[in-house]
Coordinates of C-alpha atoms in Angstrom, one line a residue:
X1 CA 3.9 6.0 27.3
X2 CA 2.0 4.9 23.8
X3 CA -1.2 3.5 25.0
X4 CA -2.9 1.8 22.5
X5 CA -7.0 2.2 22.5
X6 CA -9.4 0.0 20.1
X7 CA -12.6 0.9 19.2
X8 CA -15.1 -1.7 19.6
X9 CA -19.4 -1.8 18.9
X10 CA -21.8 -3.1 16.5
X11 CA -21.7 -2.3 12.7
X12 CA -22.5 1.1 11.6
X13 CA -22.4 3.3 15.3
X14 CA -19.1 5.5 13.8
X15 CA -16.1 3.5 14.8
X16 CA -14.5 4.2 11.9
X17 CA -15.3 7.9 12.1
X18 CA -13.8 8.5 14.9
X19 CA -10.7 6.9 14.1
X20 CA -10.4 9.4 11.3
X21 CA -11.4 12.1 14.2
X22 CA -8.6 11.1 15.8
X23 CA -6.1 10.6 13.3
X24 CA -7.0 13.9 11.6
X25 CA -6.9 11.7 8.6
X26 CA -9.3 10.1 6.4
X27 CA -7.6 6.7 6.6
X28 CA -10.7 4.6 6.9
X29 CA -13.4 4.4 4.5
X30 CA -16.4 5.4 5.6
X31 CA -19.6 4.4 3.8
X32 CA -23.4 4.2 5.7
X33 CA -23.2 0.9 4.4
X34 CA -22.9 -1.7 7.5
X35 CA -19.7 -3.8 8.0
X36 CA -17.2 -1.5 5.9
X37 CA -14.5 -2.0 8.3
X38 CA -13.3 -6.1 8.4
X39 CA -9.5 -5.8 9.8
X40 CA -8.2 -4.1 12.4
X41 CA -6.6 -0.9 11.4
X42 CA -4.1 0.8 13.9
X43 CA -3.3 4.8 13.1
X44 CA -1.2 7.4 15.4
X45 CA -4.2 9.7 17.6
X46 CA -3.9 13.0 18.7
X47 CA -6.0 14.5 21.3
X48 CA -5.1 17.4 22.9
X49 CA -1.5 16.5 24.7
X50 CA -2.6 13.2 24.7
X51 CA -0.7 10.6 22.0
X52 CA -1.4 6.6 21.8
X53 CA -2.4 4.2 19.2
X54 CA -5.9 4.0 18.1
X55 CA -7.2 0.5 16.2
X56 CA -9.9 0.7 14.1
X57 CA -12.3 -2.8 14.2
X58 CA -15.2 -4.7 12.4
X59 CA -18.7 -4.4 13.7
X60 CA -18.9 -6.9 16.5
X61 CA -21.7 -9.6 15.4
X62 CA -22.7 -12.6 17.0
X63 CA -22.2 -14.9 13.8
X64 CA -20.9 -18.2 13.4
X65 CA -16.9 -18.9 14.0
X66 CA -16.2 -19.8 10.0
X67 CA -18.6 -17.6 8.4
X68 CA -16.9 -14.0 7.6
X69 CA -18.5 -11.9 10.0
X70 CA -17.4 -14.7 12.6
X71 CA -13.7 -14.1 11.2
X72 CA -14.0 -10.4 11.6
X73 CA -15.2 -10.7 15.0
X74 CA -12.1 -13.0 15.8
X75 CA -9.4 -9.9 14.7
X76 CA -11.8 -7.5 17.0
X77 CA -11.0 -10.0 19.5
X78 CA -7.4 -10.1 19.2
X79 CA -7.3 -6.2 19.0
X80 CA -9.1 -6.2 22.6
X81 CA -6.4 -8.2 23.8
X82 CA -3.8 -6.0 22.3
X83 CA -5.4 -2.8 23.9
X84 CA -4.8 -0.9 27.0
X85 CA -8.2 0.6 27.2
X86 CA -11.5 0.0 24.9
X87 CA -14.0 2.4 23.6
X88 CA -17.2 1.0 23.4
X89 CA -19.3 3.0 21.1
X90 CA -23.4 2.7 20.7
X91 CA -25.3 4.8 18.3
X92 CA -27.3 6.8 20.5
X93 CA -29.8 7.9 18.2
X94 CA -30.7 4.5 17.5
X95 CA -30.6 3.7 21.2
X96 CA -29.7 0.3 23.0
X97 CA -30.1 -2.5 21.3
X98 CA -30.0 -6.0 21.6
X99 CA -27.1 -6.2 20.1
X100 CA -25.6 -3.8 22.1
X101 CA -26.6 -5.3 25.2
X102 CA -25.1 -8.6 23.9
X103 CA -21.7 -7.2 23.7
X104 CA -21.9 -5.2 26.7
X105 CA -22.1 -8.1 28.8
X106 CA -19.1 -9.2 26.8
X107 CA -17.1 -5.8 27.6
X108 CA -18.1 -6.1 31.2
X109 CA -16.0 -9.1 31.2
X110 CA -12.9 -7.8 29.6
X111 CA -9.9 -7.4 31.9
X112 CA -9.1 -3.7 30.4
X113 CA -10.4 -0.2 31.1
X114 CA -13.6 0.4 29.0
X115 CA -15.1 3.9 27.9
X116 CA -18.8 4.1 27.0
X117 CA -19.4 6.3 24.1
X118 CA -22.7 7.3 22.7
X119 CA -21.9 9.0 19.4
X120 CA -23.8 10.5 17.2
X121 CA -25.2 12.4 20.3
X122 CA -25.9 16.3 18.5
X123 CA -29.0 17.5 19.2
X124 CA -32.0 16.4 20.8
X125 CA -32.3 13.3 18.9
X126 CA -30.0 11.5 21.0
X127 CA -30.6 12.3 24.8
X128 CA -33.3 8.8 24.6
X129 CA -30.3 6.7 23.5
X130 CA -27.4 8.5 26.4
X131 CA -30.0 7.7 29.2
X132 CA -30.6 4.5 27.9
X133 CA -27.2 3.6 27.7
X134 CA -26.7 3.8 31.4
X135 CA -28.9 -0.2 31.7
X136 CA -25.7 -1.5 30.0
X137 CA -23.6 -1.2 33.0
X138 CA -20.4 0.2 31.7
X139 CA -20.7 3.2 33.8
X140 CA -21.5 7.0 33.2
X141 CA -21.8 7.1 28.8
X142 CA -19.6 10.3 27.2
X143 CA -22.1 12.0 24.5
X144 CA -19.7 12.2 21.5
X145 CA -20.5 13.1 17.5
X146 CA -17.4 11.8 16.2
X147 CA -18.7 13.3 12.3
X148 CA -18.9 16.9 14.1
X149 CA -16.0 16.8 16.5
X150 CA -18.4 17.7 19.3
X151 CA -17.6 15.8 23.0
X152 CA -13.9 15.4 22.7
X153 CA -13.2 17.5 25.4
X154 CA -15.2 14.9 27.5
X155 CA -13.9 11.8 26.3
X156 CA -9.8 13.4 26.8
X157 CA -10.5 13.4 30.4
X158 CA -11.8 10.1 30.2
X159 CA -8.6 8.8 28.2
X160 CA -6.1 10.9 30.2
X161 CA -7.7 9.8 33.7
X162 CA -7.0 5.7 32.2
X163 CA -3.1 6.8 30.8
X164 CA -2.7 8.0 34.4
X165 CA -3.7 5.2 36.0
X166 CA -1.8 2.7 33.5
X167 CA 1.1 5.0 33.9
X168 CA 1.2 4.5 37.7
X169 CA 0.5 0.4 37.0
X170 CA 3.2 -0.1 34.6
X171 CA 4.7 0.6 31.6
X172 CA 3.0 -1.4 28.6
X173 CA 4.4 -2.4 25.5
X174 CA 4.8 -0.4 22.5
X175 CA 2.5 -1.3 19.3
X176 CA 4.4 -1.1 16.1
X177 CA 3.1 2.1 13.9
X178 CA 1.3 0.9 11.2
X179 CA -1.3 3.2 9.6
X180 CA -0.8 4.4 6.1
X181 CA -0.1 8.3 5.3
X182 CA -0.6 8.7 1.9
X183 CA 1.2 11.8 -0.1
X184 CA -1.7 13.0 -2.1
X185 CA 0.0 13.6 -4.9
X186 CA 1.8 10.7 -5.1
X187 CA 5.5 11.4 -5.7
X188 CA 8.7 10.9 -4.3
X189 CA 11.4 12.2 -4.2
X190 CA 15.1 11.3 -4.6
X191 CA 16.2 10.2 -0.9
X192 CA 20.3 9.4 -0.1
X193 CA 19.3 7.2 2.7
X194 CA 18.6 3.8 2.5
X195 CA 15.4 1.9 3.0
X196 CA 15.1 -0.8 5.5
X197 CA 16.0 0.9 8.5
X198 CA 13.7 1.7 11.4
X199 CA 13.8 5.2 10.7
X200 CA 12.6 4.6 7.1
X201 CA 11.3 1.0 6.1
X202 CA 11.0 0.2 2.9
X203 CA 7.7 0.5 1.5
X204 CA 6.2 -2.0 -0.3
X205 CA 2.3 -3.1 -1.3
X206 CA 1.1 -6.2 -2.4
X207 CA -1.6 -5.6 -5.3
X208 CA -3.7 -8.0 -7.4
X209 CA -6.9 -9.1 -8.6
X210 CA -9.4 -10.4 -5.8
X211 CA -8.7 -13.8 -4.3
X212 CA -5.2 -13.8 -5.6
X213 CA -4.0 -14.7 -1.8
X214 CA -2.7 -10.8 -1.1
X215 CA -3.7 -11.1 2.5
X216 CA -2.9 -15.1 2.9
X217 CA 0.7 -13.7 1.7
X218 CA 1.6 -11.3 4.3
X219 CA -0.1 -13.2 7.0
X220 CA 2.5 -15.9 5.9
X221 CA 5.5 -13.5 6.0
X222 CA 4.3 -11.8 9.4
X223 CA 3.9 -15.7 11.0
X224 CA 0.2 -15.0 12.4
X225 CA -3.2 -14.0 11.0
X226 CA -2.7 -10.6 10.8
X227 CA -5.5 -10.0 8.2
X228 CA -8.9 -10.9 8.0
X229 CA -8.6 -13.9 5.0
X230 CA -10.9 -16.6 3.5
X231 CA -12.5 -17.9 -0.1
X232 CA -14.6 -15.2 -0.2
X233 CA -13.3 -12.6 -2.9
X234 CA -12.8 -9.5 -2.4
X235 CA -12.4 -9.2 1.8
X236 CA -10.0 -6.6 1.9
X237 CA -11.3 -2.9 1.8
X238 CA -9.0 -1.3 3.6
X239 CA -5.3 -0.5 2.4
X240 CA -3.9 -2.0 5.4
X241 CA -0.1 -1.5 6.6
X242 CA 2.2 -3.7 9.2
X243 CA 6.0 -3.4 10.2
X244 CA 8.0 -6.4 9.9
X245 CA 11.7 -7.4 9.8
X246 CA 13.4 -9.7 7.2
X247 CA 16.7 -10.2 7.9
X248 CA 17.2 -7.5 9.9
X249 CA 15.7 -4.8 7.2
X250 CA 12.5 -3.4 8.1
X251 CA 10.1 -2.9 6.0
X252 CA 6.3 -2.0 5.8
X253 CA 3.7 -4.3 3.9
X254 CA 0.9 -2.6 2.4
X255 CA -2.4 -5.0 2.1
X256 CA -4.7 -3.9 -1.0
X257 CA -8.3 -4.9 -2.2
X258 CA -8.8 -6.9 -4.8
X259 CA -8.6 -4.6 -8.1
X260 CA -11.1 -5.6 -11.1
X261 CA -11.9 -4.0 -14.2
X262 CA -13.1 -1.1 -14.0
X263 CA -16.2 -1.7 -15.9
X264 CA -17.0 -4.1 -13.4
X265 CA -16.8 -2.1 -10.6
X266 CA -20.5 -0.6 -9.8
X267 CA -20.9 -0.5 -6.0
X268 CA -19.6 2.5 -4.5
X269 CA -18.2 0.9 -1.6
X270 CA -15.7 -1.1 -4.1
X271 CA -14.6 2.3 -5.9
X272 CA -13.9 3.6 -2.4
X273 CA -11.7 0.3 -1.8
X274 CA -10.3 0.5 -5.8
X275 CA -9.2 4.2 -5.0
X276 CA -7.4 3.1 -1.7
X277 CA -5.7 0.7 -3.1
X278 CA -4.2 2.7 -6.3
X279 CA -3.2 5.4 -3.2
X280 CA -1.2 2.9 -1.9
X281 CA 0.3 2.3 -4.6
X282 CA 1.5 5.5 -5.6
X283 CA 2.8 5.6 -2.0
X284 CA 4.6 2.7 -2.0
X285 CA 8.4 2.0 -3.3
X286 CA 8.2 -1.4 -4.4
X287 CA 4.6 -3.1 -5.7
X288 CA 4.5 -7.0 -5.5
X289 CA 2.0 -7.8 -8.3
X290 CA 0.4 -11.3 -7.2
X291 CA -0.8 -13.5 -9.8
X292 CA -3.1 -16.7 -9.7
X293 CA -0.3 -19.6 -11.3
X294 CA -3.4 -21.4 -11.9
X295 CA -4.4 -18.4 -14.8
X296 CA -1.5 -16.1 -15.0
X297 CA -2.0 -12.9 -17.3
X298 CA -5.5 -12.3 -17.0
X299 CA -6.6 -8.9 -18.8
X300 CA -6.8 -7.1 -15.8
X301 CA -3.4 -8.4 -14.3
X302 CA -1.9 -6.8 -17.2
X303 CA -3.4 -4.1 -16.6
X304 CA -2.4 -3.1 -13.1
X305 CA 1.2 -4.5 -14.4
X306 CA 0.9 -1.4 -16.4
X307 CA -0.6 1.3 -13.6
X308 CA 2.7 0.0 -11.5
X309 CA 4.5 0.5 -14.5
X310 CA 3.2 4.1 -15.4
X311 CA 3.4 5.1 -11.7
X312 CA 7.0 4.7 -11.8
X313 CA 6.9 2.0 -9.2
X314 CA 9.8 -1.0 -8.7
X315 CA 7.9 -3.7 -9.9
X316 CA 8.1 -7.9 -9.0
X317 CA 5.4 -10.5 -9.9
X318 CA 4.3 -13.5 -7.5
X319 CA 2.9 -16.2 -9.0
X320 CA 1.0 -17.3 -6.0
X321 CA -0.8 -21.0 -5.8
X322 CA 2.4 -22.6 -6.7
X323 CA 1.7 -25.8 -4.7
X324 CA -1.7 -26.6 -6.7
X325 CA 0.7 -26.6 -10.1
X326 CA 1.2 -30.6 -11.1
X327 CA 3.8 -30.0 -13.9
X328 CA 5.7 -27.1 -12.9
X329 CA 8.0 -27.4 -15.9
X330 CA 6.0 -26.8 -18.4
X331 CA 4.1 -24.1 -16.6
X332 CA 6.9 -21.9 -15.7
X333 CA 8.1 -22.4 -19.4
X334 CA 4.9 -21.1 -20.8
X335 CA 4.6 -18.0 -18.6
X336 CA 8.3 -16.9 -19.6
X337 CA 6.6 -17.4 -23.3
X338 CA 4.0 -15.0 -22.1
X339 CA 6.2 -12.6 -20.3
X340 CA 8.4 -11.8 -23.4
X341 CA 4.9 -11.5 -25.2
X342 CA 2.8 -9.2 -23.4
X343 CA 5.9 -7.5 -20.6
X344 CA 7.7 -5.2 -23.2
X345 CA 7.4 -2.1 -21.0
X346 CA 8.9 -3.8 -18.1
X347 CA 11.5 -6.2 -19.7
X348 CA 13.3 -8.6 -17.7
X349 CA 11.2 -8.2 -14.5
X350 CA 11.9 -10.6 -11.4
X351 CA 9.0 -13.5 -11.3
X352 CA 8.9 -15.4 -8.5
X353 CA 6.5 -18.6 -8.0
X354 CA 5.6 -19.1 -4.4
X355 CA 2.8 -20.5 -2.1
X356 CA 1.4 -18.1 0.3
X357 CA 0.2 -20.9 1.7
X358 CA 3.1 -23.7 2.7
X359 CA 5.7 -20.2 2.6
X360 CA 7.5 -21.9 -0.3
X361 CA 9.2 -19.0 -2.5
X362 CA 8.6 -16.3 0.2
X363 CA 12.8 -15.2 0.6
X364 CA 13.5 -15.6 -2.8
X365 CA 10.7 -12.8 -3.4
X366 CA 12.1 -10.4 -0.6
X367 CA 15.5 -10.7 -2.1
X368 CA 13.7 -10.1 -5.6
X369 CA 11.8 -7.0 -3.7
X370 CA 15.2 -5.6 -2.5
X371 CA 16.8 -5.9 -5.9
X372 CA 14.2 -4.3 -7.3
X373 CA 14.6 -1.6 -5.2
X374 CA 18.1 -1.0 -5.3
X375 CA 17.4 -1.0 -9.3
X376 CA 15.2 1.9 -9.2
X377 CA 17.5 4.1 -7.3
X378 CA 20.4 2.7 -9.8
X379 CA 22.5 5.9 -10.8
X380 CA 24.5 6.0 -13.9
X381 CA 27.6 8.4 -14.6
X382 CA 27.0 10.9 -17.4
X383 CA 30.1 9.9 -19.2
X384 CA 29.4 6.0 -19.3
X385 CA 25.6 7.1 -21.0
X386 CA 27.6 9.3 -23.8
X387 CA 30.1 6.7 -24.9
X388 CA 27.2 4.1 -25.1
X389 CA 25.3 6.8 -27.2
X390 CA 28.0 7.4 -29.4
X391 CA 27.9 3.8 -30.0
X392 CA 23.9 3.7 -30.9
X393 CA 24.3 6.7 -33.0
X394 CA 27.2 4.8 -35.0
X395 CA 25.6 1.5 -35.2
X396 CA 21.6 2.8 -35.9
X397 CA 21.2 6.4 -36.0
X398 CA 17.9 7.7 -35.5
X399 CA 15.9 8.2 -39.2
X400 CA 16.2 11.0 -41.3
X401 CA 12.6 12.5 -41.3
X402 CA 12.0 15.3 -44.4
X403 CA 15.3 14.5 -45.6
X404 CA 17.4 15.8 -42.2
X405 CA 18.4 13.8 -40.0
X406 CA 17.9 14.1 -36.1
X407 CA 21.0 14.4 -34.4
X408 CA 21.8 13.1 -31.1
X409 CA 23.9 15.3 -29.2
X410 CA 23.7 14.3 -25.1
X411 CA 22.8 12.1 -22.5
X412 CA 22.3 12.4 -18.8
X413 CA 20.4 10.9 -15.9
X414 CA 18.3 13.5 -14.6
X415 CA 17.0 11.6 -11.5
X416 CA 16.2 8.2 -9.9
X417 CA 13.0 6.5 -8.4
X418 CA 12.7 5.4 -11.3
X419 CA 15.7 6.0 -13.1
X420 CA 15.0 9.4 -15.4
X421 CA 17.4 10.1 -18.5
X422 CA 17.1 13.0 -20.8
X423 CA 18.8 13.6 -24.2
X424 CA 19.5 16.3 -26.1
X425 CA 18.8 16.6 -29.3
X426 CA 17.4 18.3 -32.5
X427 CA 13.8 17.9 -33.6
X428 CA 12.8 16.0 -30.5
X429 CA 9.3 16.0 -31.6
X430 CA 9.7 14.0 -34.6
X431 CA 11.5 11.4 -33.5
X432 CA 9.3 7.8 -34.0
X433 CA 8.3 6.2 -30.8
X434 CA 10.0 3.0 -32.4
X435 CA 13.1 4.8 -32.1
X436 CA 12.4 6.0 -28.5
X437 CA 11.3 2.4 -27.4
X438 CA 14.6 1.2 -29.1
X439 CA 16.9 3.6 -26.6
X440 CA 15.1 2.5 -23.9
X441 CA 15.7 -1.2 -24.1
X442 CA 19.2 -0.5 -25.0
X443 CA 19.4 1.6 -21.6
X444 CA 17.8 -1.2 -19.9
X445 CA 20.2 -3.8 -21.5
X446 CA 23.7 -2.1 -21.0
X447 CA 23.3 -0.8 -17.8
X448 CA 21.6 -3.7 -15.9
X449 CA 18.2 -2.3 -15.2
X450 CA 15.7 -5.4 -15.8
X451 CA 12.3 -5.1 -14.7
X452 CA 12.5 -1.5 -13.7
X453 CA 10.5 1.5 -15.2
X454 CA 12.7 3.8 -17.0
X455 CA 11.8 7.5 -18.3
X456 CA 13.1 8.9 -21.3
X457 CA 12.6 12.7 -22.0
X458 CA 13.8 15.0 -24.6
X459 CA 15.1 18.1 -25.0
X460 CA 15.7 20.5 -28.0
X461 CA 19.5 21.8 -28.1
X462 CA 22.7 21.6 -27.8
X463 CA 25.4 19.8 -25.5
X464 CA 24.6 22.3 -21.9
X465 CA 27.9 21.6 -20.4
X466 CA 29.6 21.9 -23.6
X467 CA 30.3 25.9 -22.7
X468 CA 31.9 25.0 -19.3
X469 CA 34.1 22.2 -20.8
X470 CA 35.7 24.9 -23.0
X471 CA 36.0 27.0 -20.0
X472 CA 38.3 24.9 -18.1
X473 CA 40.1 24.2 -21.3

């Protein structure tokens, strides 16, 4: 069976520490501030033999229904109800609380197995807090240290005594596999199989500035409140993945924080978030950039247009906060204006105006995201790039630079995601960038690649099949 088990407490006790313990990732961020985590966050665990789905939640507080910590307490909520079996975890060395004692009397009620945990129990510091912990009335506490690793033996017995009992009950459903496993590195490579099958979904984050409705978006797609959302800027931290269908192709979304210019972010909480984000990024196939219709092309939207771009990324921008435009006319006339103005490295890319909030545009930008897509695996035959070459060469040859001219001599496709050409030639080195910029667009033009990031390399020498041709000859 794959049980799913959600960590629940007050801010800053080491939930989201031990979800990384169990992951054996560092998928949360982790920061001594209080209230780091705000949505719930699910991620595949592994303890001993044991396997089952482990959410990550916000802090429990007892705060008003509107505010934000009254929102983040609502997704804790729903992430009970979703669970099979709850860890309730106290901060031993700080003891019981009243806070604690609040939400014990709250667990006590919950119709699902709970697990007392008193982490951060190493050392003598925190044997006050694990006798203490017995007045809450959620049994016999298991002494964890979720940064150490120490108690995990203890609390297996505890999960595998619950998975036997739901076992014998009945089989629950399984939760959809959600958490994000980010290459390190950041590259792909090329894959024959197609995206938007179970097996492999297709990947795609949603980026931005703060507020630009990122999370409002894929709560609209999903059909529920999925993510934690409001005014306030800047409430995602986390780099939060969910599976979804559309049309029968699956993909996974990827929800970002808000990215600002760098100059502007100080906290070290925010960098953590910033550097999540850009992860995700790198790990994702297709990035929807989401703009504010209200002020498209902001500095810093440019700017992350460009970080997609020089990541290689399929690119398509959302021009969210479509409903609030009066005169839609002459506003989608004047960012087309700015597009051909400040979008030369990504010429042609798909724009989309929607409304996260009524849903309007929303399949018209999946069917952008899949073209996109099937743009940056686009593959084109060696002998179609030559005879288009020989045609540039004819028409405008590249410059003569110290009274030579460069020649020209071959073009190939080297490799896709995104599409990678190399030519041949002489004196690579001093060819202008003009010139360079002018092959791309003509690449971009002829062969129907819009929008996506091309790479154009080159190499010193002479034709390399040209040996083999006179071979077979």
């Amino acid at each position: 069976m794959n049980a799913t088990v959600a960590i629940i407490g007050r801010p800053n006790v080491g939930k989201s520490t031990l979800f990384n313990r169990l992951v054996g990732k560092r998928l949360a961020l982790v920061d001594d501030t209080p209230g780091v985590t705000r949505d719930r966050r699910p991620g595949e665990a592994r303890l001993g033999d044991l396997r089952f789905t482990i959410v990550d939640t916000a802090g429990l507080e007892d705060a008003d229904k509107a505010s934000l910590a009254g929102r983040m307490r609502q997704q804790t909520e729903e992430a009970i109800q979703d669970a099979d079996v709850v860890l309730f975890v106290i901060d031993a060395r700080a003891g019981v609380t009243p806070l604690d004692a609040h939400f014990a009397e709250v667990a006590r009620k919950i119709a699902r197995p709970v697990i007392l945990l008193a982490n951060k129990a190493e050392g003598r510091a925190g044997e006050p807090g694990i006798y203490e912990s017995y007045s809450l009335g959620l049994g016999e506490p298991v002494p964890i240290s979720a940064e150490h690793g120490e108690g995990l033996s203890e609390l297996y017995s505890a999960l595998r005594e619950q998975f036997e009992k739901l076992e014998a009950a009945e089989e629950p459903a399984d939760e959809a596999e959600t958490d994000i496993a980010i290459d390190p590195d950041g590259e792909d490579e090329d894959d024959d199989e197609p995206a938007g099958t179970v097996e492999r979904p297709l990947r795609v984050a949603i980026a931005g500035r703060p507020n630009a409705g990122k999370s409002t978006l894929i709560n609209k797609l999903l059909g529920e409140d999925r993510l934690l959302t409001g005014p306030e800027a800047g409430i995602t931290r986390d780099s939060i993945s969910v599976d979804w269908v559309w049309r029968e192709r699956h993909v996974k979304l990827f929800d970002t924080a808000g990215m600002r210019r760098k100059a502007r972010v100080q906290e070290k909480l925010e960098k953590l978030s910033v550097a999540d984000a850009l992860r995700a990024i790198k790990f994702a196939e297709v990035v929807v950039v989401t703009l504010d219709a209200n002020i498209p092309f902001e500095k810093q939207d440019l700017q992350i247009i460009d970080l997609v771009q020089r990541e290689g990324r399929a690119l398509v921008i959302a021009f969210n906060k479509w409903d609030t435009i009066e005169d839609r006319t002459e506003v989608w006339t004047e960012i087309k204006y700015q597009a051909e103005r400040y979008l030369n490295q990504v010429r042609g890319v798909a724009m989309v105006p929607i409304s996260a909030t009524t849903g309007q545009g929303l399949d018209k930008l999946m069917e952008a995201v899949f073209d996109a897509y099937k743009m940056w695996n686009a593959r084109v035959s060696t002998a179609r790039l030559n005879k288009w070459l020989e045609g540039v060469v004819a028409h405008h040859p590249p410059p003569a630079v110290a009274g030579r001219r460069i020649k020209l001599r071959y073009l190939t496709q080297a490799k896709t995601r995104p599409p990678h050409f190399v030519v041949f030639c002489s004196r690579p080195e001093q060819l202008p960038e003009a010139y360079l910029r002018y092959l791309v667009n003509g690449i971009r033009e002829t062969f129907k690649l819009p929008g996506t990031p091309i790479r154009l390399s080159f190499r010193k020498g002479e034709n390399p099949y040209a040996n083999k041709a006179k071979k077979k000859r």
